[in-house]
Coordinates of C-alpha atoms and ligand atoms in Angstrom, one line a residue:
M1 CA -46.0 -104.1 -79.8
A2 CA -45.4 -100.4 -79.2
A3 CA -41.7 -99.7 -78.8
D4 CA -38.4 -99.7 -80.7
L5 CA -35.6 -98.8 -78.2
H6 CA -32.5 -98.9 -80.4
L7 CA -32.3 -96.3 -83.2
H8 CA -29.6 -94.1 -84.7
T9 CA -29.6 -90.7 -86.6
H10 CA -27.0 -88.8 -88.6
F11 CA -25.7 -87.4 -85.3
S12 CA -23.8 -90.7 -85.2
D13 CA -23.7 -93.4 -87.8
G14 CA -27.3 -93.4 -89.0
T15 CA -28.6 -91.5 -92.0
F16 CA -32.0 -90.2 -90.7
S17 CA -32.4 -86.7 -89.3
P18 CA -34.3 -86.7 -85.9
E19 CA -37.4 -85.5 -87.8
E20 CA -37.1 -88.3 -90.4
L21 CA -36.7 -90.8 -87.6
A22 CA -39.9 -89.6 -85.9
D23 CA -41.8 -89.7 -89.3
A24 CA -40.6 -93.2 -89.9
A25 CA -41.6 -94.3 -86.4
H26 CA -45.0 -92.7 -86.9
K27 CA -45.4 -94.6 -90.3
Q28 CA -44.5 -97.8 -88.5
G29 CA -47.2 -97.2 -85.8
L30 CA -44.7 -97.0 -83.0
K31 CA -45.8 -95.4 -79.8
I32 CA -42.5 -95.2 -77.9
I33 CA -39.0 -94.8 -79.3
A34 CA -35.5 -94.2 -77.9
L35 CA -32.7 -92.5 -79.8
T36 CA -29.5 -94.3 -79.0
D37 CA -26.8 -92.6 -81.1
H38 CA -23.2 -93.7 -80.3
D39 CA -21.5 -91.4 -77.7
T40 CA -23.8 -88.4 -78.3
M41 CA -27.2 -87.1 -77.3
E42 CA -27.2 -84.1 -79.7
G43 CA -30.1 -85.5 -81.7
C44 CA -32.4 -85.9 -78.7
P45 CA -33.9 -82.4 -78.3
R46 CA -35.0 -82.4 -81.9
A47 CA -36.2 -86.0 -81.8
Q48 CA -38.2 -85.2 -78.7
V49 CA -40.0 -82.3 -80.4
A50 CA -40.6 -84.3 -83.6
C51 CA -42.0 -87.2 -81.6
E52 CA -44.3 -85.0 -79.5
N53 CA -45.8 -83.7 -82.8
H54 CA -46.7 -87.3 -83.7
G55 CA -47.9 -88.2 -80.2
I56 CA -45.0 -90.6 -79.8
E57 CA -43.3 -91.0 -76.4
F58 CA -39.6 -90.3 -76.6
I59 CA -36.7 -91.6 -74.4
P60 CA -33.4 -89.7 -74.5
A61 CA -30.6 -92.2 -74.7
T62 CA -27.1 -93.1 -75.9
E63 CA -25.1 -96.2 -76.8
L64 CA -21.8 -96.3 -75.0
T65 CA -18.8 -98.4 -76.0
A66 CA -17.1 -100.2 -73.0
D67 CA -14.5 -102.8 -72.2
C68 CA -15.3 -106.1 -70.5
D69 CA -12.2 -108.1 -69.8
G70 CA -10.6 -107.1 -73.1
D71 CA -13.8 -107.5 -75.2
E72 CA -15.9 -104.6 -76.6
V73 CA -19.4 -104.3 -75.4
H74 CA -22.1 -101.7 -76.1
I75 CA -24.2 -100.4 -73.2
L76 CA -27.4 -98.5 -73.8
G77 CA -28.3 -95.7 -71.3
Y78 CA -32.0 -94.7 -71.2
W79 CA -33.7 -91.6 -69.7
L80 CA -30.3 -89.8 -69.4
D81 CA -30.0 -86.2 -68.2
A82 CA -27.8 -84.8 -71.0
S83 CA -27.1 -81.7 -68.9
Y84 CA -25.5 -83.8 -66.1
A85 CA -21.9 -82.5 -66.3
P86 CA -20.0 -85.7 -65.8
L87 CA -22.0 -87.3 -68.6
H88 CA -21.7 -84.3 -70.9
D89 CA -17.9 -84.3 -70.3
A90 CA -17.6 -88.0 -70.9
L91 CA -19.5 -87.9 -74.2
N92 CA -17.3 -85.0 -75.3
R93 CA -14.2 -87.1 -74.5
F94 CA -15.5 -90.1 -76.4
Q95 CA -16.3 -87.9 -79.4
K96 CA -12.7 -86.6 -79.4
V97 CA -11.4 -90.1 -79.3
R98 CA -13.6 -91.0 -82.3
Q99 CA -12.4 -88.0 -84.3
E100 CA -8.7 -88.9 -83.6
R101 CA -9.4 -92.5 -84.5
I102 CA -10.6 -91.5 -88.0
H103 CA -7.2 -89.9 -88.6
Q104 CA -5.5 -93.1 -87.4
M105 CA -7.7 -95.4 -89.5
V106 CA -7.1 -93.3 -92.6
A107 CA -3.3 -93.3 -92.0
R108 CA -3.4 -97.1 -91.8
L109 CA -5.4 -97.2 -95.0
N110 CA -2.9 -95.0 -96.7
A111 CA -0.1 -97.3 -95.5
V112 CA -1.8 -100.2 -97.4
D113 CA -2.1 -98.0 -100.5
V114 CA -5.7 -96.9 -100.2
P115 CA -5.4 -93.2 -100.8
L116 CA -8.5 -92.2 -98.9
K117 CA -8.5 -88.7 -97.4
V118 CA -9.4 -87.8 -93.9
E119 CA -11.5 -84.9 -95.2
S120 CA -13.7 -87.2 -97.3
V121 CA -14.5 -89.2 -94.3
L122 CA -15.2 -86.2 -92.0
E123 CA -17.2 -84.4 -94.7
L124 CA -19.4 -87.5 -95.2
A125 CA -19.7 -88.1 -91.5
N126 CA -20.5 -84.4 -90.7
C127 CA -21.0 -85.2 -87.0
Q128 CA -19.2 -85.1 -83.7
A129 CA -19.2 -88.9 -83.2
P130 CA -17.7 -90.4 -86.5
G131 CA -17.0 -94.1 -86.6
R132 CA -16.1 -97.0 -88.8
P133 CA -19.4 -97.0 -90.7
H134 CA -18.4 -93.5 -92.0
V135 CA -15.0 -94.8 -93.1
A136 CA -16.8 -97.7 -94.8
R137 CA -19.2 -95.4 -96.7
A138 CA -16.2 -93.2 -97.8
L139 CA -14.4 -96.3 -99.0
V140 CA -17.5 -97.2 -101.1
A141 CA -17.9 -93.6 -102.4
G142 CA -14.2 -93.6 -103.4
G143 CA -14.6 -96.8 -105.3
Y144 CA -12.0 -98.6 -103.1
V145 CA -14.4 -101.4 -102.1
R146 CA -17.6 -102.7 -103.8
N147 CA -19.9 -102.3 -100.8
F148 CA -20.2 -101.4 -97.1
D149 CA -19.7 -105.0 -95.9
Q150 CA -16.6 -105.5 -98.0
A151 CA -15.1 -102.4 -96.3
F152 CA -15.5 -104.1 -93.0
E153 CA -14.3 -107.4 -94.2
R154 CA -11.2 -106.1 -95.9
Y155 CA -10.2 -103.2 -93.8
L156 CA -12.2 -102.3 -90.7
K157 CA -13.0 -105.4 -88.7
K158 CA -11.0 -106.1 -85.6
G159 CA -7.6 -107.4 -86.8
C160 CA -7.9 -106.0 -90.3
P161 CA -5.3 -103.5 -91.7
A162 CA -7.2 -100.3 -90.8
W163 CA -8.6 -101.4 -87.5
V164 CA -7.6 -99.2 -84.6
P165 CA -8.3 -100.2 -81.0
K166 CA -10.4 -97.6 -79.1
D167 CA -9.6 -96.4 -75.6
K168 CA -12.7 -97.4 -73.6
M169 CA -14.1 -97.0 -70.1
S170 CA -14.9 -100.3 -68.3
A171 CA -18.4 -101.7 -68.3
G172 CA -18.7 -100.9 -64.6
E173 CA -17.8 -97.3 -65.2
A174 CA -20.3 -97.0 -68.1
V175 CA -23.1 -98.5 -65.9
R176 CA -22.2 -96.1 -63.0
L177 CA -22.1 -93.1 -65.3
I178 CA -25.6 -94.0 -66.7
H179 CA -27.0 -94.4 -63.2
D180 CA -25.4 -91.2 -62.0
A181 CA -27.0 -89.4 -64.9
G182 CA -30.5 -90.7 -63.8
G183 CA -30.7 -93.5 -66.3
V184 CA -30.9 -97.2 -66.6
A185 CA -28.3 -99.4 -68.3
V186 CA -29.0 -102.2 -70.8
L187 CA -26.5 -104.5 -72.5
A188 CA -27.0 -104.1 -76.2
H189 CA -27.2 -107.0 -78.7
P190 CA -25.8 -109.7 -76.4
G191 CA -25.9 -112.2 -79.4
L192 CA -23.2 -110.2 -81.2
Y193 CA -20.4 -110.8 -78.7
P194 CA -18.0 -113.6 -79.6
R195 CA -17.3 -114.5 -76.0
Q196 CA -20.6 -115.0 -74.2
H197 CA -19.2 -114.8 -70.7
V198 CA -19.3 -111.0 -71.1
V199 CA -23.1 -111.1 -70.6
A200 CA -22.8 -112.4 -67.0
S201 CA -19.8 -110.2 -66.4
V202 CA -21.6 -107.0 -67.3
A203 CA -24.7 -108.2 -65.5
S204 CA -22.7 -108.4 -62.3
V205 CA -21.7 -104.7 -62.4
G206 CA -25.3 -103.4 -61.8
L207 CA -26.9 -103.7 -65.2
D208 CA -30.7 -103.1 -65.4
G209 CA -31.7 -104.8 -68.6
L210 CA -30.7 -107.1 -71.5
E211 CA -31.5 -106.4 -75.2
C212 CA -33.1 -109.7 -75.9
W213 CA -34.8 -108.7 -79.1
H214 CA -32.5 -107.3 -81.8
S215 CA -32.5 -107.3 -85.6
K216 CA -29.4 -109.6 -85.6
H217 CA -30.8 -112.1 -83.1
S218 CA -32.6 -115.2 -84.2
A219 CA -36.0 -116.0 -82.6
Y220 CA -34.2 -118.8 -80.7
Q221 CA -31.5 -116.4 -79.4
A222 CA -34.2 -114.0 -78.3
S223 CA -36.0 -116.6 -76.3
Q224 CA -32.8 -117.8 -74.7
Y225 CA -31.8 -114.3 -73.7
E226 CA -35.3 -113.6 -72.3
K227 CA -34.9 -116.7 -70.1
L228 CA -31.5 -115.6 -69.0
A229 CA -32.7 -112.1 -68.2
R230 CA -35.4 -113.5 -66.0
E231 CA -32.9 -115.7 -64.2
M232 CA -30.6 -112.8 -63.7
G233 CA -33.3 -110.4 -62.6
L234 CA -32.8 -108.1 -65.6
I235 CA -35.5 -106.4 -67.7
S236 CA -35.9 -107.8 -71.2
T237 CA -35.8 -105.0 -73.8
G238 CA -35.4 -104.8 -77.6
G239 CA -34.9 -102.6 -80.6
S240 CA -34.1 -102.8 -84.3
D241 CA -30.7 -100.9 -84.2
C242 CA -31.9 -99.1 -87.3
H243 CA -29.2 -96.9 -89.0
G244 CA -31.6 -95.3 -91.5
R245 CA -30.8 -96.1 -95.1
S246 CA -27.1 -96.7 -94.6
K247 CA -27.5 -100.5 -94.8
G248 CA -30.3 -101.0 -97.3
Q249 CA -34.0 -100.5 -96.3
P250 CA -34.6 -98.9 -92.9
I251 CA -35.4 -101.5 -90.4
I252 CA -37.1 -99.3 -87.8
G253 CA -40.0 -101.1 -86.2
T254 CA -39.0 -104.5 -87.5
V255 CA -38.1 -105.3 -83.9
R256 CA -40.7 -104.1 -81.4
I257 CA -41.6 -104.8 -77.8
P258 CA -44.7 -104.4 -75.7
R259 CA -45.1 -101.3 -73.5
I260 CA -44.9 -103.4 -70.3
H261 CA -41.2 -103.9 -70.8
V262 CA -40.6 -100.2 -71.1
D263 CA -42.7 -99.6 -68.0
N264 CA -40.6 -102.3 -66.1
L265 CA -37.4 -100.6 -67.3
S266 CA -38.7 -97.2 -66.1
K267 CA -39.5 -98.7 -62.7
R268 CA -35.9 -99.7 -62.4
R269 CA -35.0 -96.1 -62.8
S270 CA -37.0 -95.0 -59.8
H271 CA -35.7 -98.0 -57.9
N272 CA -32.1 -97.0 -58.7
M273 CA -32.7 -93.5 -57.3
L274 CA -33.7 -94.8 -53.9
Ligands
AMP1 P1 -17.2 -97.9 -84.2 O1 -18.0 -97.5 -83.0 O2 -16.6 -96.8 -84.9 O3 -16.1 -98.9 -83.8 O4 -18.2 -98.6 -85.2 C1 -19.0 -99.6 -84.7 C2 -20.3 -99.7 -85.6 O5 -20.0 -100.2 -86.9 C3 -21.3 -100.6 -85.0 O6 -22.2 -99.9 -84.2 C4 -22.1 -101.1 -86.3 O7 -23.0 -100.1 -86.6 C5 -21.0 -101.1 -87.3 N1 -20.3 -102.4 -87.5 C6 -19.5 -103.0 -86.7 N2 -19.0 -104.2 -87.3 C7 -19.6 -104.3 -88.5 C8 -19.5 -105.2 -89.5 N3 -18.7 -106.3 -89.5 N4 -20.2 -105.0 -90.7 C9 -21.0 -103.9 -90.8 N5 -21.1 -102.9 -89.8 C10 -20.4 -103.1 -88.7
FE2 FE1 -23.8 -98.1 -85.2
FE3 FE1 -24.1 -101.5 -81.0
ZN4 ZN1 -26.6 -99.3 -82.2

Protein backbone atom coordinates (compact mmCIF):
# COMPACT_ATOMS: atom_id res chain seq x y z
CA MET A 1 0.00 0.00 0.00
CA ALA A 2 2.21 2.73 -1.33
CA ALA A 3 0.22 5.68 -2.58
CA ASP A 4 -2.06 8.48 -1.37
CA LEU A 5 -3.35 10.35 -4.42
CA HIS A 6 -5.52 13.06 -2.87
CA LEU A 7 -3.79 15.71 -0.76
CA HIS A 8 -4.03 19.47 -0.15
CA THR A 9 -1.60 22.17 1.05
CA HIS A 10 -1.97 25.80 2.09
CA PHE A 11 -1.88 26.74 -1.60
CA SER A 12 -5.59 25.88 -1.44
CA ASP A 13 -7.61 24.84 1.62
CA GLY A 14 -5.06 22.62 3.38
CA THR A 15 -2.77 23.75 6.21
CA PHE A 16 0.48 21.90 5.38
CA SER A 17 3.26 23.53 3.42
CA PRO A 18 4.53 21.34 0.55
CA GLU A 19 7.55 20.44 2.72
CA GLU A 20 5.36 19.49 5.70
CA LEU A 21 3.26 17.38 3.36
CA ALA A 22 6.33 15.49 2.10
CA ASP A 23 7.57 15.02 5.70
CA ALA A 24 4.18 13.66 6.76
CA ALA A 25 4.11 11.34 3.73
CA HIS A 26 7.58 10.08 4.63
CA LYS A 27 6.53 9.45 8.25
CA GLN A 28 3.55 7.47 6.96
CA GLY A 29 5.84 5.36 4.80
CA LEU A 30 4.17 6.47 1.56
CA LYS A 31 6.13 5.86 -1.65
CA ILE A 32 3.98 7.88 -4.06
CA ILE A 33 1.88 10.97 -3.45
CA ALA A 34 -0.07 13.44 -5.58
CA LEU A 35 -0.75 17.05 -4.63
CA THR A 36 -4.33 17.89 -5.65
CA ASP A 37 -4.92 21.44 -4.49
CA HIS A 38 -8.18 23.02 -5.70
CA ASP A 39 -7.66 25.04 -8.91
CA THR A 40 -3.92 25.56 -8.43
CA MET A 41 -0.64 23.76 -9.03
CA GLU A 42 1.51 26.39 -7.31
CA GLY A 43 2.57 23.99 -4.55
CA CYS A 44 3.77 21.30 -6.97
CA PRO A 45 7.35 22.45 -7.71
CA ARG A 46 8.17 22.66 -3.97
CA ALA A 47 6.39 19.40 -3.20
CA GLN A 48 8.32 17.73 -6.04
CA VAL A 49 11.68 18.78 -4.55
CA ALA A 50 10.66 17.87 -0.99
CA CYS A 51 9.45 14.45 -2.14
CA GLU A 52 12.66 13.81 -4.09
CA ASN A 53 14.61 14.48 -0.87
CA HIS A 54 12.62 11.70 0.80
CA GLY A 55 12.76 9.33 -2.19
CA ILE A 56 9.01 9.67 -2.67
CA GLU A 57 7.54 9.68 -6.20
CA PHE A 58 5.54 12.83 -6.81
CA ILE A 59 2.62 13.36 -9.19
CA PRO A 60 1.73 16.99 -10.07
CA ALA A 61 -2.04 17.33 -10.02
CA THR A 62 -5.05 19.51 -9.26
CA GLU A 63 -8.70 19.11 -8.23
CA LEU A 64 -11.09 20.92 -10.56
CA THR A 65 -14.69 21.84 -9.80
CA ALA A 66 -17.07 21.07 -12.65
CA ASP A 67 -20.75 20.95 -13.46
CA CYS A 68 -22.62 17.77 -14.31
CA ASP A 69 -26.27 18.41 -15.23
CA GLY A 70 -26.57 21.07 -12.51
CA ASP A 71 -24.66 19.12 -9.85
CA GLU A 72 -21.14 19.97 -8.66
CA VAL A 73 -18.50 17.31 -9.19
CA HIS A 74 -14.76 17.33 -8.46
CA ILE A 75 -12.39 16.03 -11.10
CA LEU A 76 -8.79 15.20 -10.31
CA GLY A 77 -6.18 15.69 -13.02
CA TYR A 78 -2.88 13.80 -12.61
CA TRP A 79 0.51 14.30 -14.34
CA LEU A 80 -0.51 17.69 -15.61
CA ASP A 81 1.86 19.99 -17.43
CA ALA A 82 1.38 23.19 -15.42
CA SER A 83 3.12 25.21 -18.13
CA TYR A 84 0.53 24.26 -20.77
CA ALA A 85 -0.99 27.69 -21.50
CA PRO A 86 -4.69 26.74 -21.71
CA LEU A 87 -4.42 24.98 -18.32
CA HIS A 88 -2.47 27.83 -16.78
CA ASP A 89 -5.05 30.34 -18.06
CA ALA A 90 -7.99 28.25 -16.87
CA LEU A 91 -6.53 27.88 -13.36
CA ASN A 92 -5.96 31.64 -13.21
CA ARG A 93 -9.58 32.20 -14.20
CA PHE A 94 -10.89 29.79 -11.55
CA GLN A 95 -8.74 31.50 -8.92
CA LYS A 96 -10.24 34.89 -9.84
CA VAL A 97 -13.73 33.41 -9.53
CA ARG A 98 -12.80 32.05 -6.08
CA GLN A 99 -11.48 35.42 -4.92
CA GLU A 100 -14.62 37.23 -6.09
CA ARG A 101 -16.76 34.59 -4.44
CA ILE A 102 -15.16 35.34 -1.05
CA HIS A 103 -16.38 38.94 -1.37
CA GLN A 104 -19.87 37.72 -2.28
CA MET A 105 -20.01 35.22 0.61
CA VAL A 106 -18.88 37.86 3.11
CA ALA A 107 -21.51 40.30 1.77
CA ARG A 108 -24.17 37.65 2.34
CA LEU A 109 -22.89 36.99 5.85
CA ASN A 110 -23.00 40.72 6.57
CA ALA A 111 -26.59 40.77 5.30
CA VAL A 112 -27.54 38.25 7.99
CA ASP A 113 -25.75 40.29 10.67
CA VAL A 114 -22.48 38.40 10.80
CA PRO A 115 -19.95 41.26 10.66
CA LEU A 116 -17.08 39.23 9.19
CA LYS A 117 -14.57 41.21 7.14
CA VAL A 118 -13.27 40.18 3.71
CA GLU A 119 -9.75 41.02 4.89
CA SER A 120 -9.90 38.53 7.76
CA VAL A 121 -10.80 35.74 5.33
CA LEU A 122 -8.20 36.71 2.74
CA GLU A 123 -5.44 37.15 5.34
CA LEU A 124 -6.23 33.76 6.82
CA ALA A 125 -6.45 32.12 3.38
CA ASN A 126 -3.26 33.78 2.13
CA CYS A 127 -3.49 31.96 -1.20
CA GLN A 128 -4.71 32.40 -4.76
CA ALA A 129 -7.44 29.75 -4.47
CA PRO A 130 -9.48 30.67 -1.37
CA GLY A 131 -12.67 28.74 -0.67
CA ARG A 132 -15.43 28.02 1.79
CA PRO A 133 -13.11 26.27 4.27
CA HIS A 134 -11.25 29.56 4.70
CA VAL A 135 -14.52 31.40 5.36
CA ALA A 136 -15.39 28.65 7.84
CA ARG A 137 -12.08 29.06 9.67
CA ALA A 138 -12.51 32.86 9.75
CA LEU A 139 -16.00 32.39 11.21
CA VAL A 140 -14.54 30.17 13.94
CA ALA A 141 -11.67 32.60 14.62
CA GLY A 142 -14.14 35.51 14.89
CA GLY A 143 -16.25 33.57 17.38
CA TYR A 144 -19.31 33.62 15.09
CA VAL A 145 -19.66 29.83 15.17
CA ARG A 146 -18.49 27.16 17.56
CA ASN A 147 -16.57 25.08 15.07
CA PHE A 148 -15.76 24.40 11.43
CA ASP A 149 -18.70 22.06 10.82
CA GLN A 150 -21.15 24.50 12.33
CA ALA A 151 -19.92 27.17 9.88
CA PHE A 152 -20.92 24.89 6.99
CA GLU A 153 -24.19 23.80 8.60
CA ARG A 154 -25.34 27.34 9.41
CA TYR A 155 -23.93 29.43 6.60
CA LEU A 156 -21.88 27.77 3.90
CA LYS A 157 -23.63 24.62 2.72
CA LYS A 158 -25.58 24.75 -0.52
CA GLY A 159 -28.86 26.55 0.16
CA CYS A 160 -27.57 28.26 3.35
CA PRO A 161 -27.53 32.08 3.75
CA ALA A 162 -23.90 32.62 2.68
CA TRP A 163 -23.76 30.02 -0.05
CA VAL A 164 -22.85 31.47 -3.43
CA PRO A 165 -23.09 29.36 -6.58
CA LYS A 166 -19.86 29.11 -8.53
CA ASP A 167 -19.52 29.48 -12.30
CA LYS A 168 -18.09 26.18 -13.46
CA MET A 169 -16.93 24.51 -16.62
CA SER A 170 -18.73 21.33 -17.61
CA ALA A 171 -17.33 17.94 -16.65
CA GLY A 172 -16.61 17.29 -20.34
CA GLU A 173 -14.58 20.49 -20.57
CA ALA A 174 -12.64 19.59 -17.41
CA VAL A 175 -11.77 16.14 -18.74
CA ARG A 176 -10.71 17.58 -22.11
CA LEU A 177 -8.56 20.24 -20.43
CA ILE A 178 -6.84 17.57 -18.33
CA HIS A 179 -6.19 15.37 -21.38
CA ASP A 180 -4.91 18.30 -23.43
CA ALA A 181 -2.50 19.13 -20.58
CA GLY A 182 -1.08 15.60 -20.82
CA GLY A 183 -2.90 14.20 -17.80
CA VAL A 184 -5.49 11.65 -16.79
CA ALA A 185 -8.89 12.49 -15.28
CA VAL A 186 -10.37 10.84 -12.19
CA LEU A 187 -13.77 11.50 -10.63
CA ALA A 188 -13.11 12.42 -6.98
CA HIS A 189 -15.08 10.97 -4.05
CA PRO A 190 -18.09 9.57 -5.98
CA GLY A 191 -19.73 8.66 -2.67
CA LEU A 192 -20.20 12.31 -1.75
CA TYR A 193 -22.57 13.24 -4.57
CA PRO A 194 -26.25 13.30 -3.62
CA ARG A 195 -27.31 12.24 -7.11
CA GLN A 196 -25.44 9.11 -8.15
CA HIS A 197 -26.28 9.35 -11.83
CA VAL A 198 -23.43 11.89 -12.07
CA VAL A 199 -20.96 8.98 -11.89
CA ALA A 200 -22.11 7.36 -15.15
CA SER A 201 -22.60 10.77 -16.69
CA VAL A 202 -19.01 11.92 -16.03
CA ALA A 203 -17.72 8.47 -17.01
CA SER A 204 -19.30 8.94 -20.43
CA VAL A 205 -17.25 12.05 -21.22
CA GLY A 206 -13.87 10.30 -21.36
CA LEU A 207 -12.97 9.80 -17.72
CA ASP A 208 -9.94 7.59 -16.92
CA GLY A 209 -10.44 6.65 -13.29
CA LEU A 210 -12.76 6.57 -10.29
CA GLU A 211 -11.65 7.43 -6.74
CA CYS A 212 -13.04 4.28 -5.13
CA TRP A 213 -11.10 4.64 -1.88
CA HIS A 214 -11.61 7.91 0.00
CA SER A 215 -11.66 8.87 3.68
CA LYS A 216 -15.40 9.53 3.52
CA HIS A 217 -16.28 6.25 1.81
CA SER A 218 -17.28 3.19 3.82
CA ALA A 219 -15.60 -0.13 3.03
CA TYR A 220 -18.84 -1.19 1.38
CA GLN A 221 -18.97 1.91 -0.82
CA ALA A 222 -15.35 1.38 -1.83
CA SER A 223 -16.02 -2.18 -2.93
CA GLN A 224 -19.13 -1.14 -4.86
CA TYR A 225 -17.25 1.62 -6.67
CA GLU A 226 -14.39 -0.73 -7.44
CA LYS A 227 -16.85 -3.10 -9.06
CA LEU A 228 -18.45 -0.24 -10.95
CA ALA A 229 -15.05 1.01 -12.14
CA ARG A 230 -14.25 -2.44 -13.49
CA GLU A 231 -17.58 -2.60 -15.32
CA MET A 232 -17.06 0.84 -16.83
CA GLY A 233 -13.43 0.25 -17.81
CA LEU A 234 -12.11 2.84 -15.36
CA ILE A 235 -8.97 2.62 -13.22
CA SER A 236 -9.68 2.38 -9.48
CA THR A 237 -7.77 5.00 -7.49
CA GLY A 238 -7.81 6.39 -3.98
CA GLY A 239 -6.60 8.98 -1.55
CA SER A 240 -7.24 10.43 1.88
CA ASP A 241 -8.20 14.00 0.80
CA CYS A 242 -6.08 15.22 3.72
CA HIS A 243 -6.37 18.97 4.42
CA GLY A 244 -3.56 19.01 6.98
CA ARG A 245 -4.60 20.00 10.47
CA SER A 246 -7.62 22.05 9.40
CA LYS A 247 -10.07 19.33 10.36
CA GLY A 248 -8.49 17.67 13.38
CA GLN A 249 -5.59 15.21 13.07
CA PRO A 250 -4.01 14.94 9.61
CA ILE A 251 -5.40 11.92 7.78
CA ILE A 252 -2.64 11.57 5.18
CA GLY A 253 -1.91 7.89 4.56
CA THR A 254 -5.12 6.63 6.20
CA VAL A 255 -6.35 5.81 2.69
CA ARG A 256 -3.67 4.18 0.56
CA ILE A 257 -3.58 2.13 -2.59
CA PRO A 258 -1.14 -0.35 -4.10
CA ARG A 259 1.32 0.84 -6.72
CA ILE A 260 -0.35 -1.27 -9.43
CA HIS A 261 -3.30 1.16 -9.59
CA VAL A 262 -0.93 4.08 -10.06
CA ASP A 263 0.85 2.16 -12.84
CA ASN A 264 -2.48 1.41 -14.50
CA LEU A 265 -3.47 5.05 -14.28
CA SER A 266 -0.15 6.05 -15.78
CA LYS A 267 -0.70 3.63 -18.67
CA ARG A 268 -3.95 5.43 -19.50
CA ARG A 269 -1.86 8.53 -19.90
CA SER A 270 0.28 7.10 -22.67
CA HIS A 271 -2.81 5.50 -24.18
CA ASN A 272 -4.62 8.88 -24.28
CA MET A 273 -1.67 10.42 -26.09
CA LEU A 274 -1.85 7.97 -29.02
P1 LIG B 1 -15.36 25.48 -2.29
O1 LIG B 1 -14.50 24.89 -3.36
O2 LIG B 1 -14.95 26.83 -1.89
O3 LIG B 1 -16.83 25.42 -2.65
O4 LIG B 1 -15.17 24.58 -0.98
C1 LIG B 1 -15.32 23.19 -1.10
C2 LIG B 1 -14.47 22.50 -0.02
O5 LIG B 1 -15.09 22.72 1.24
C3 LIG B 1 -14.42 21.01 -0.20
O6 LIG B 1 -13.33 20.62 -0.99
C4 LIG B 1 -14.26 20.51 1.23
O7 LIG B 1 -12.89 20.59 1.57
C5 LIG B 1 -15.01 21.54 2.05
N1 LIG B 1 -16.42 21.19 2.37
C6 LIG B 1 -17.47 21.14 1.52
N2 LIG B 1 -18.61 20.85 2.18
C7 LIG B 1 -18.28 20.71 3.48
C8 LIG B 1 -19.02 20.41 4.67
N3 LIG B 1 -20.34 20.21 4.65
N4 LIG B 1 -18.34 20.35 5.84
C9 LIG B 1 -17.02 20.57 5.88
N5 LIG B 1 -16.27 20.85 4.79
C10 LIG B 1 -16.88 20.92 3.60
FE1 LIG C 1 -10.92 20.96 -0.07
FE1 LIG D 1 -13.24 17.40 -3.41
ZN1 LIG E 1 -9.88 17.41 -2.17
